[in-house]
Amino acid sequence: MQGPATVPAVPGLAAVPTFPIASDARLAGDSRQTRFILDLDKPVQFRAFTLADPYRVVVDLPQLNFQLPGGVGTAGRGLVKAFRYGVVMPGGSRIVFDLTGPARIAKSYVLEAANAQPPRLVLELEQVDRTAFVQALAPESRPELRPAIAEANAVTARPEERAVSPAPPQTADKRPVIVIDPGHGGDDNGTQAGGADVMEKNLVLTFGLSLRDRLEKSGKYRIVMTRTDDTFIALADRVKVARSEGAALFVSIHADALPRGEGDAQGATIYTLSDKASDSEAERLADVENKSDAIGGVSLADEPTEVADILIDLVQRETKTFSNRFARILMNEMKTTVRMHKHPLKSAGFRVLKAPDVPSVLVELGYVSNKGDLEHLVSENWRNKTVGSMAQAIDTFLAKRMVTAGPGK
């Protein structure tokens, strides 16, 4: 998670909306009671909940324009060791507090502007013992029930934690969630061709939106996009979108390019996660993609705690098995309509595929460095056919998985 982030304007798109501004944040109190205050320019709705192992408090908010002073959150106080913040998905922000020990959310509320004070979000934490902390967690977040995925699903805030004027309760959407992740964005253009006129970030965004529209028409799934415009999203935050949504599938969309002098390659390739790359080309591509954060200004040295947890959890065999199964299904569907790479299934250590509890693949639609592939990538007819084959693969995979998992999985 990162600090202040701005959303760049995109030519030809509607003007970027004005997001609420967070101008300052501070902690007060001691190791028994600690208060967090966030200054805003307008009241917002939010939800707050706790997570175990390690002890954390999470606040989910609408997308904010963070204009906090430099260094805010690095020094803790009382029950809070430190906190971090950022935009985790288009339309959504998150603040994560690392706690010194178990604590409960005693109160959480938004104050209207008054007495020359701006609107404020206030979180009041109280020290509790381990037993009380765990009992306060939602069942799906309790470590004894789901030890490997304590952060997998966002929980519904308890009544005393709800924001001012909460929305009326709605029936839970039971449909499987599919997260579509158009690669790159913002300052990170990805690969480029045609004198830089054709950028990977735009090609894959157009493709991702087309895939979203096709899947939504079926009504069988709830689709979440990691980005819907020319926004930079950190790799770790893309992973968090999949985990926080409890996604049934994560599909990252990219387009490759070979450096000059390294020959020619063509066709689509489907990648899954592996600690050891399947070949030198897969290793090269993973190295390039994993540097996207550096291009977008994210410090790779300041990896959040949750991401370190994710790296440890990668040994989850079931998820890797499902990822490989979907990759094979996708290859079989795509090869009937799309030119595939001579070695269409590969694996490497892509950071964006590192959600331990979400089957994930990265699809390279083709090579912008190959004239034939580039003609396909900018073709609406080709895009429609490819979207159709991917949608069919998703139908096949999730139909089989739902049968295997049984009701309520």
mmCIF file of C-alpha atoms in Angstrom, residues 68-387:
data_model
loop_
_atom_site.group_PDB
_atom_site.id
_atom_site.type_symbol
_atom_site.label_atom_id
_atom_site.label_comp_id
_atom_site.label_asym_id
_atom_site.label_seq_id
_atom_site.Cartn_x
_atom_site.Cartn_y
_atom_site.Cartn_z
ATOM 1 C CA LEU A 68 -1.292 13.590 4.233
ATOM 2 C CA PRO A 69 2.030 15.032 5.430
ATOM 3 C CA GLY A 70 5.098 13.003 4.553
ATOM 4 C CA GLY A 71 5.955 10.239 6.996
ATOM 5 C CA VAL A 72 2.462 9.972 8.456
ATOM 6 C CA GLY A 73 1.839 6.455 9.715
ATOM 7 C CA THR A 74 5.460 5.386 10.035
ATOM 8 C CA ALA A 75 5.575 6.162 13.763
ATOM 9 C CA GLY A 76 3.063 4.491 16.032
ATOM 10 C CA ARG A 77 1.524 5.311 19.365
ATOM 11 C CA GLY A 78 -0.264 3.310 22.005
ATOM 12 C CA LEU A 79 -1.906 0.235 20.482
ATOM 13 C CA VAL A 80 -0.787 1.112 16.944
ATOM 14 C CA LYS A 81 2.720 0.228 15.755
ATOM 15 C CA ALA A 82 2.232 1.939 12.394
ATOM 16 C CA PHE A 83 -0.364 2.405 9.694
ATOM 17 C CA ARG A 84 -0.390 2.609 5.910
ATOM 18 C CA TYR A 85 -2.921 3.837 3.410
ATOM 19 C CA GLY A 86 -3.681 4.034 -0.273
ATOM 20 C CA VAL A 87 -6.066 3.380 -3.152
ATOM 21 C CA VAL A 88 -6.562 -0.400 -3.388
ATOM 22 C CA MET A 89 -8.934 -0.389 -6.353
ATOM 23 C CA PRO A 90 -10.759 2.146 -8.505
ATOM 24 C CA GLY A 91 -13.352 3.720 -6.190
ATOM 25 C CA GLY A 92 -11.912 2.283 -2.987
ATOM 26 C CA SER A 93 -9.252 3.190 -0.420
ATOM 27 C CA ARG A 94 -7.975 1.353 2.626
ATOM 28 C CA ILE A 95 -6.119 2.168 5.830
ATOM 29 C CA VAL A 96 -4.403 -0.726 7.619
ATOM 30 C CA PHE A 97 -3.220 -0.416 11.231
ATOM 31 C CA ASP A 98 -0.565 -2.803 12.556
ATOM 32 C CA LEU A 99 -1.320 -3.317 16.241
ATOM 33 C CA THR A 100 1.020 -3.975 19.145
ATOM 34 C CA GLY A 101 -1.379 -6.641 20.427
ATOM 35 C CA PRO A 102 -5.060 -7.619 20.504
ATOM 36 C CA ALA A 103 -7.468 -4.684 20.544
ATOM 37 C CA ARG A 104 -11.112 -4.058 19.774
ATOM 38 C CA ILE A 105 -12.839 -1.237 17.951
ATOM 39 C CA ALA A 106 -14.679 0.446 20.819
ATOM 40 C CA LYS A 107 -16.171 3.195 18.641
ATOM 41 C CA SER A 108 -15.895 4.353 15.039
ATOM 42 C CA TYR A 109 -17.744 7.328 13.615
ATOM 43 C CA VAL A 110 -17.604 10.404 11.397
ATOM 44 C CA LEU A 111 -17.977 13.890 12.844
ATOM 45 C CA GLU A 112 -19.456 16.707 10.807
ATOM 46 C CA ALA A 113 -17.483 19.935 10.472
ATOM 47 C CA ALA A 114 -17.949 22.081 13.595
ATOM 48 C CA ASN A 115 -16.134 24.723 15.667
ATOM 49 C CA ALA A 116 -13.615 25.443 12.910
ATOM 50 C CA GLN A 117 -12.757 21.737 12.749
ATOM 51 C CA PRO A 118 -13.093 19.833 9.456
ATOM 52 C CA PRO A 119 -15.105 16.621 9.103
ATOM 53 C CA ARG A 120 -13.231 13.827 10.881
ATOM 54 C CA LEU A 121 -13.225 10.065 10.878
ATOM 55 C CA VAL A 122 -12.541 8.801 14.397
ATOM 56 C CA LEU A 123 -11.531 5.299 15.428
ATOM 57 C CA GLU A 124 -11.279 4.432 19.142
ATOM 58 C CA LEU A 125 -9.379 1.262 20.030
ATOM 59 C CA GLU A 126 -9.268 -0.555 23.383
ATOM 60 C CA GLN A 127 -6.863 -3.208 24.587
ATOM 61 C CA VAL A 128 -8.385 -6.690 25.047
ATOM 62 C CA ASP A 129 -7.032 -10.187 25.599
ATOM 63 C CA ARG A 130 -6.552 -12.732 22.828
ATOM 64 C CA THR A 131 -9.774 -14.597 23.609
ATOM 65 C CA ALA A 132 -11.952 -11.493 23.422
ATOM 66 C CA PHE A 133 -10.230 -10.390 20.227
ATOM 67 C CA VAL A 134 -10.807 -13.688 18.431
ATOM 68 C CA GLN A 135 -14.429 -13.912 19.587
ATOM 69 C CA ALA A 136 -15.065 -10.455 18.131
ATOM 70 C CA LEU A 137 -13.888 -11.538 14.682
ATOM 71 C CA ALA A 138 -16.378 -12.587 12.035
ATOM 72 C CA PRO A 139 -16.476 -16.421 11.802
ATOM 73 C CA GLU A 140 -14.794 -16.493 8.403
ATOM 74 C CA SER A 141 -11.886 -14.451 9.781
ATOM 75 C CA ARG A 142 -11.258 -16.487 12.923
ATOM 76 C CA PRO A 143 -7.817 -18.085 12.789
ATOM 77 C CA GLU A 144 -8.977 -21.405 14.154
ATOM 78 C CA LEU A 145 -11.533 -21.674 11.338
ATOM 79 C CA ARG A 146 -9.519 -20.393 8.384
ATOM 80 C CA PRO A 147 -5.852 -20.149 9.445
ATOM 81 C CA ALA A 148 -4.386 -19.647 5.976
ATOM 82 C CA ILE A 149 -6.775 -16.969 4.745
ATOM 83 C CA ALA A 150 -7.643 -14.725 7.675
ATOM 84 C CA GLU A 151 -7.674 -11.733 5.336
ATOM 85 C CA ALA A 152 -9.407 -13.384 2.400
ATOM 86 C CA ASN A 153 -12.881 -11.876 2.749
ATOM 87 C CA ALA A 154 -14.018 -8.456 3.921
ATOM 88 C CA VAL A 155 -16.455 -8.751 6.821
ATOM 89 C CA THR A 156 -19.642 -6.851 7.479
ATOM 90 C CA ALA A 157 -19.187 -4.177 10.116
ATOM 91 C CA ARG A 158 -21.019 -4.638 13.401
ATOM 92 C CA PRO A 159 -23.729 -2.037 14.157
ATOM 93 C CA GLU A 160 -21.498 0.012 16.442
ATOM 94 C CA GLU A 161 -18.820 0.152 13.715
ATOM 95 C CA ARG A 162 -21.031 1.369 10.896
ATOM 96 C CA ALA A 163 -20.596 4.798 9.385
ATOM 97 C CA VAL A 164 -22.978 7.691 9.692
ATOM 98 C CA SER A 165 -26.212 7.064 7.719
ATOM 99 C CA PRO A 166 -25.424 3.450 6.740
ATOM 100 C CA ALA A 167 -27.003 2.053 3.613
ATOM 101 C CA PRO A 168 -29.929 -0.339 4.150
ATOM 102 C CA PRO A 169 -28.908 -4.030 4.303
ATOM 103 C CA GLN A 170 -28.909 -5.846 0.986
ATOM 104 C CA THR A 171 -29.112 -9.493 0.094
ATOM 105 C CA ALA A 172 -25.621 -10.931 -0.264
ATOM 106 C CA ASP A 173 -24.557 -11.566 -3.843
ATOM 107 C CA LYS A 174 -23.735 -15.277 -3.949
ATOM 108 C CA ARG A 175 -22.357 -15.257 -7.494
ATOM 109 C CA PRO A 176 -18.678 -16.144 -7.995
ATOM 110 C CA VAL A 177 -16.428 -13.085 -8.192
ATOM 111 C CA ILE A 178 -14.054 -12.762 -11.129
ATOM 112 C CA VAL A 179 -11.323 -10.129 -10.904
ATOM 113 C CA ILE A 180 -10.051 -8.852 -14.257
ATOM 114 C CA ASP A 181 -6.691 -7.123 -14.025
ATOM 115 C CA PRO A 182 -5.610 -5.016 -17.030
ATOM 116 C CA GLY A 183 -1.867 -4.694 -16.548
ATOM 117 C CA HIS A 184 0.122 -1.480 -16.137
ATOM 118 C CA GLY A 185 -1.562 1.969 -16.211
ATOM 119 C CA GLY A 186 -0.715 5.545 -15.272
ATOM 120 C CA ASP A 187 3.017 6.221 -15.547
ATOM 121 C CA ASP A 188 3.594 2.563 -16.358
ATOM 122 C CA ASN A 189 2.865 2.246 -20.093
ATOM 123 C CA GLY A 190 3.997 -1.352 -20.467
ATOM 124 C CA THR A 191 5.290 -2.406 -23.869
ATOM 125 C CA GLN A 192 4.977 0.002 -26.812
ATOM 126 C CA ALA A 193 4.910 -0.236 -30.594
ATOM 127 C CA GLY A 194 4.428 1.946 -33.663
ATOM 128 C CA GLY A 195 6.706 4.683 -32.449
ATOM 129 C CA ALA A 196 5.077 4.449 -28.991
ATOM 130 C CA ASP A 197 1.650 5.209 -30.495
ATOM 131 C CA VAL A 198 0.368 1.802 -29.317
ATOM 132 C CA MET A 199 0.755 1.205 -25.594
ATOM 133 C CA GLU A 200 0.155 -2.069 -23.787
ATOM 134 C CA LYS A 201 -1.725 -0.346 -20.963
ATOM 135 C CA ASN A 202 -4.395 0.872 -23.402
ATOM 136 C CA LEU A 203 -4.649 -2.384 -25.376
ATOM 137 C CA VAL A 204 -5.169 -4.507 -22.291
ATOM 138 C CA LEU A 205 -7.607 -2.061 -20.688
ATOM 139 C CA THR A 206 -9.802 -2.153 -23.804
ATOM 140 C CA PHE A 207 -9.616 -5.946 -23.807
ATOM 141 C CA GLY A 208 -10.355 -6.194 -20.074
ATOM 142 C CA LEU A 209 -13.420 -3.977 -20.347
ATOM 143 C CA SER A 210 -14.693 -6.063 -23.281
ATOM 144 C CA LEU A 211 -14.229 -9.255 -21.259
ATOM 145 C CA ARG A 212 -16.053 -7.658 -18.334
ATOM 146 C CA ASP A 213 -18.985 -6.692 -20.529
ATOM 147 C CA ARG A 214 -19.209 -10.186 -22.032
ATOM 148 C CA LEU A 215 -19.173 -11.898 -18.634
ATOM 149 C CA GLU A 216 -21.636 -9.481 -17.078
ATOM 150 C CA LYS A 217 -24.142 -10.185 -19.847
ATOM 151 C CA SER A 218 -24.403 -13.786 -18.678
ATOM 152 C CA GLY A 219 -25.478 -12.641 -15.209
ATOM 153 C CA LYS A 220 -23.639 -15.591 -13.666
ATOM 154 C CA TYR A 221 -20.743 -13.696 -12.137
ATOM 155 C CA ARG A 222 -19.883 -10.528 -10.271
ATOM 156 C CA ILE A 223 -17.023 -8.825 -12.091
ATOM 157 C CA VAL A 224 -14.467 -6.606 -10.356
ATOM 158 C CA MET A 225 -11.862 -4.639 -12.325
ATOM 159 C CA THR A 226 -8.559 -3.652 -10.737
ATOM 160 C CA ARG A 227 -8.688 -0.561 -12.942
ATOM 161 C CA THR A 228 -11.198 0.901 -15.386
ATOM 162 C CA ASP A 229 -9.115 3.856 -16.555
ATOM 163 C CA ASP A 230 -5.508 4.968 -16.929
ATOM 164 C CA THR A 231 -4.702 4.558 -13.238
ATOM 165 C CA PHE A 232 -1.545 3.109 -11.731
ATOM 166 C CA ILE A 233 -2.303 0.275 -9.293
ATOM 167 C CA ALA A 234 0.556 -1.310 -7.346
ATOM 168 C CA LEU A 235 1.065 -5.044 -7.861
ATOM 169 C CA ALA A 236 0.425 -5.832 -4.200
ATOM 170 C CA ASP A 237 -2.813 -3.854 -4.311
ATOM 171 C CA ARG A 238 -4.003 -5.831 -7.342
ATOM 172 C CA VAL A 239 -3.492 -8.992 -5.285
ATOM 173 C CA LYS A 240 -5.402 -7.444 -2.385
ATOM 174 C CA VAL A 241 -8.392 -6.714 -4.601
ATOM 175 C CA ALA A 242 -8.670 -10.413 -5.420
ATOM 176 C CA ARG A 243 -8.259 -11.471 -1.798
ATOM 177 C CA SER A 244 -10.595 -8.877 -0.274
ATOM 178 C CA GLU A 245 -13.300 -9.796 -2.779
ATOM 179 C CA GLY A 246 -12.927 -13.508 -2.059
ATOM 180 C CA ALA A 247 -12.504 -13.981 -5.806
ATOM 181 C CA ALA A 248 -13.091 -17.333 -7.480
ATOM 182 C CA LEU A 249 -10.683 -16.375 -10.265
ATOM 183 C CA PHE A 250 -8.098 -13.679 -11.041
ATOM 184 C CA VAL A 251 -7.168 -13.002 -14.669
ATOM 185 C CA SER A 252 -4.363 -10.549 -15.418
ATOM 186 C CA ILE A 253 -4.225 -9.286 -19.022
ATOM 187 C CA HIS A 254 -0.965 -8.242 -20.723
ATOM 188 C CA ALA A 255 0.795 -8.031 -24.109
ATOM 189 C CA ASP A 256 4.462 -8.946 -24.416
ATOM 190 C CA ALA A 257 7.320 -7.640 -26.602
ATOM 191 C CA LEU A 258 10.743 -9.038 -27.333
ATOM 192 C CA PRO A 259 13.663 -6.621 -27.085
ATOM 193 C CA ARG A 260 15.341 -5.750 -30.354
ATOM 194 C CA GLY A 261 17.907 -8.287 -31.432
ATOM 195 C CA GLU A 262 16.289 -11.156 -29.522
ATOM 196 C CA GLY A 263 14.461 -12.612 -32.507
ATOM 197 C CA ASP A 264 10.755 -12.827 -33.152
ATOM 198 C CA ALA A 265 7.945 -14.550 -31.271
ATOM 199 C CA GLN A 266 4.209 -14.641 -31.762
ATOM 200 C CA GLY A 267 1.005 -15.877 -30.251
ATOM 201 C CA ALA A 268 -0.769 -15.837 -26.900
ATOM 202 C CA THR A 269 0.785 -17.352 -23.772
ATOM 203 C CA ILE A 270 -0.820 -18.281 -20.452
ATOM 204 C CA TYR A 271 1.283 -18.043 -17.294
ATOM 205 C CA THR A 272 0.775 -19.510 -13.836
ATOM 206 C CA LEU A 273 2.813 -18.956 -10.699
ATOM 207 C CA SER A 274 5.965 -20.909 -9.991
ATOM 208 C CA ASP A 275 9.000 -20.272 -7.833
ATOM 209 C CA LYS A 276 11.111 -21.556 -10.717
ATOM 210 C CA ALA A 277 10.519 -20.157 -14.211
ATOM 211 C CA SER A 278 9.634 -22.697 -16.895
ATOM 212 C CA ASP A 279 12.171 -21.161 -19.295
ATOM 213 C CA SER A 280 14.399 -18.121 -19.759
ATOM 214 C CA GLU A 281 11.708 -16.181 -21.630
ATOM 215 C CA ALA A 282 9.239 -16.677 -18.774
ATOM 216 C CA GLU A 283 11.895 -15.534 -16.308
ATOM 217 C CA ARG A 284 12.622 -12.440 -18.409
ATOM 218 C CA LEU A 285 8.947 -11.526 -18.609
ATOM 219 C CA ALA A 286 8.374 -11.995 -14.876
ATOM 220 C CA ASP A 287 11.362 -9.752 -14.123
ATOM 221 C CA VAL A 288 9.957 -7.054 -16.414
ATOM 222 C CA GLU A 289 6.420 -7.249 -15.005
ATOM 223 C CA ASN A 290 7.631 -7.305 -11.408
ATOM 224 C CA LYS A 291 9.394 -3.976 -11.965
ATOM 225 C CA SER A 292 6.093 -2.219 -12.683
ATOM 226 C CA ASP A 293 5.907 -0.882 -9.122
ATOM 227 C CA ALA A 294 9.250 0.852 -9.493
ATOM 228 C CA ILE A 295 7.970 2.589 -12.630
ATOM 229 C CA GLY A 296 4.881 3.732 -10.729
ATOM 230 C CA GLY A 297 6.892 5.114 -7.849
ATOM 231 C CA VAL A 298 6.236 2.357 -5.281
ATOM 232 C CA SER A 299 9.176 1.492 -3.052
ATOM 233 C CA LEU A 300 9.807 -2.230 -3.326
ATOM 234 C CA ALA A 301 11.736 -2.065 -0.066
ATOM 235 C CA ASP A 302 8.618 -1.069 1.868
ATOM 236 C CA GLU A 303 6.633 -4.242 1.217
ATOM 237 C CA PRO A 304 3.545 -4.319 3.466
ATOM 238 C CA THR A 305 3.263 -7.022 6.114
ATOM 239 C CA GLU A 306 0.369 -8.750 4.361
ATOM 240 C CA VAL A 307 2.414 -9.194 1.212
ATOM 241 C CA ALA A 308 5.178 -10.881 3.173
ATOM 242 C CA ASP A 309 2.497 -13.187 4.555
ATOM 243 C CA ILE A 310 1.328 -13.893 1.019
ATOM 244 C CA LEU A 311 4.813 -14.884 -0.086
ATOM 245 C CA ILE A 312 4.987 -17.417 2.724
ATOM 246 C CA ASP A 313 1.534 -18.814 1.937
ATOM 247 C CA LEU A 314 2.352 -19.539 -1.698
ATOM 248 C CA VAL A 315 2.860 -23.207 -0.986
ATOM 249 C CA GLN A 316 -0.900 -23.690 -0.907
ATOM 250 C CA ARG A 317 -1.122 -26.573 -3.314
ATOM 251 C CA GLU A 318 -4.861 -26.523 -3.912
ATOM 252 C CA THR A 319 -4.824 -22.994 -5.300
ATOM 253 C CA LYS A 320 -1.895 -23.750 -7.611
ATOM 254 C CA THR A 321 -3.701 -26.856 -8.812
ATOM 255 C CA PHE A 322 -6.806 -24.839 -9.663
ATOM 256 C CA SER A 323 -4.703 -22.188 -11.402
ATOM 257 C CA ASN A 324 -3.021 -24.825 -13.564
ATOM 258 C CA ARG A 325 -6.381 -26.441 -14.324
ATOM 259 C CA PHE A 326 -7.861 -23.149 -15.497
ATOM 260 C CA ALA A 327 -4.750 -22.417 -17.582
ATOM 261 C CA ARG A 328 -5.184 -25.721 -19.455
ATOM 262 C CA ILE A 329 -8.898 -25.103 -20.029
ATOM 263 C CA LEU A 330 -8.161 -21.576 -21.247
ATOM 264 C CA MET A 331 -5.462 -22.805 -23.621
ATOM 265 C CA ASN A 332 -7.805 -25.405 -25.147
ATOM 266 C CA GLU A 333 -10.505 -22.781 -25.734
ATOM 267 C CA MET A 334 -8.194 -20.069 -27.044
ATOM 268 C CA LYS A 335 -6.321 -22.290 -29.506
ATOM 269 C CA THR A 336 -9.534 -22.797 -31.490
ATOM 270 C CA THR A 337 -9.815 -19.069 -32.256
ATOM 271 C CA VAL A 338 -6.459 -17.426 -31.414
ATOM 272 C CA ARG A 339 -2.898 -17.958 -32.571
ATOM 273 C CA MET A 340 -1.018 -19.397 -29.608
ATOM 274 C CA HIS A 341 2.675 -19.315 -28.762
ATOM 275 C CA LYS A 342 4.609 -22.480 -29.660
ATOM 276 C CA HIS A 343 4.872 -23.117 -25.892
ATOM 277 C CA PRO A 344 1.493 -21.711 -24.726
ATOM 278 C CA LEU A 345 1.647 -22.765 -21.061
ATOM 279 C CA LYS A 346 4.444 -21.328 -18.933
ATOM 280 C CA SER A 347 5.145 -20.407 -15.334
ATOM 281 C CA ALA A 348 7.279 -17.900 -13.447
ATOM 282 C CA GLY A 349 7.360 -15.841 -10.254
ATOM 283 C CA PHE A 350 4.880 -13.088 -11.143
ATOM 284 C CA ARG A 351 4.099 -10.995 -8.065
ATOM 285 C CA VAL A 352 0.610 -10.222 -9.342
ATOM 286 C CA LEU A 353 -0.285 -13.949 -9.220
ATOM 287 C CA LYS A 354 0.673 -14.381 -5.562
ATOM 288 C CA ALA A 355 -2.742 -14.541 -3.899
ATOM 289 C CA PRO A 356 -2.530 -17.845 -1.999
ATOM 290 C CA ASP A 357 -6.265 -18.461 -1.969
ATOM 291 C CA VAL A 358 -7.341 -17.220 -5.442
ATOM 292 C CA PRO A 359 -6.688 -19.239 -8.628
ATOM 293 C CA SER A 360 -4.746 -16.824 -10.833
ATOM 294 C CA VAL A 361 -3.359 -16.671 -14.364
ATOM 295 C CA LEU A 362 -1.583 -14.040 -16.411
ATOM 296 C CA VAL A 363 -2.487 -13.988 -20.105
ATOM 297 C CA GLU A 364 -0.104 -12.452 -22.630
ATOM 298 C CA LEU A 365 -2.443 -11.820 -25.570
ATOM 299 C CA GLY A 366 0.428 -11.608 -28.058
ATOM 300 C CA TYR A 367 3.590 -9.734 -28.918
ATOM 301 C CA VAL A 368 3.347 -6.077 -29.890
ATOM 302 C CA SER A 369 6.833 -6.567 -31.365
ATOM 303 C CA ASN A 370 5.360 -8.969 -33.952
ATOM 304 C CA LYS A 371 3.562 -7.322 -36.870
ATOM 305 C CA GLY A 372 0.907 -10.034 -37.176
ATOM 306 C CA ASP A 373 0.156 -10.085 -33.447
ATOM 307 C CA LEU A 374 -0.037 -6.303 -33.322
ATOM 308 C CA GLU A 375 -2.617 -6.299 -36.122
ATOM 309 C CA HIS A 376 -4.688 -8.745 -34.062
ATOM 310 C CA LEU A 377 -4.301 -6.787 -30.834
ATOM 311 C CA VAL A 378 -5.779 -3.621 -32.376
ATOM 312 C CA SER A 379 -8.542 -5.535 -34.212
ATOM 313 C CA GLU A 380 -12.030 -5.402 -32.735
ATOM 314 C CA ASN A 381 -12.983 -8.600 -34.554
ATOM 315 C CA TRP A 382 -9.985 -10.466 -33.091
ATOM 316 C CA ARG A 383 -10.720 -9.044 -29.653
ATOM 317 C CA ASN A 384 -14.337 -10.214 -29.770
ATOM 318 C CA LYS A 385 -13.320 -13.753 -30.742
ATOM 319 C CA THR A 386 -10.677 -13.916 -28.039
ATOM 320 C CA VAL A 387 -13.027 -12.547 -25.399
#
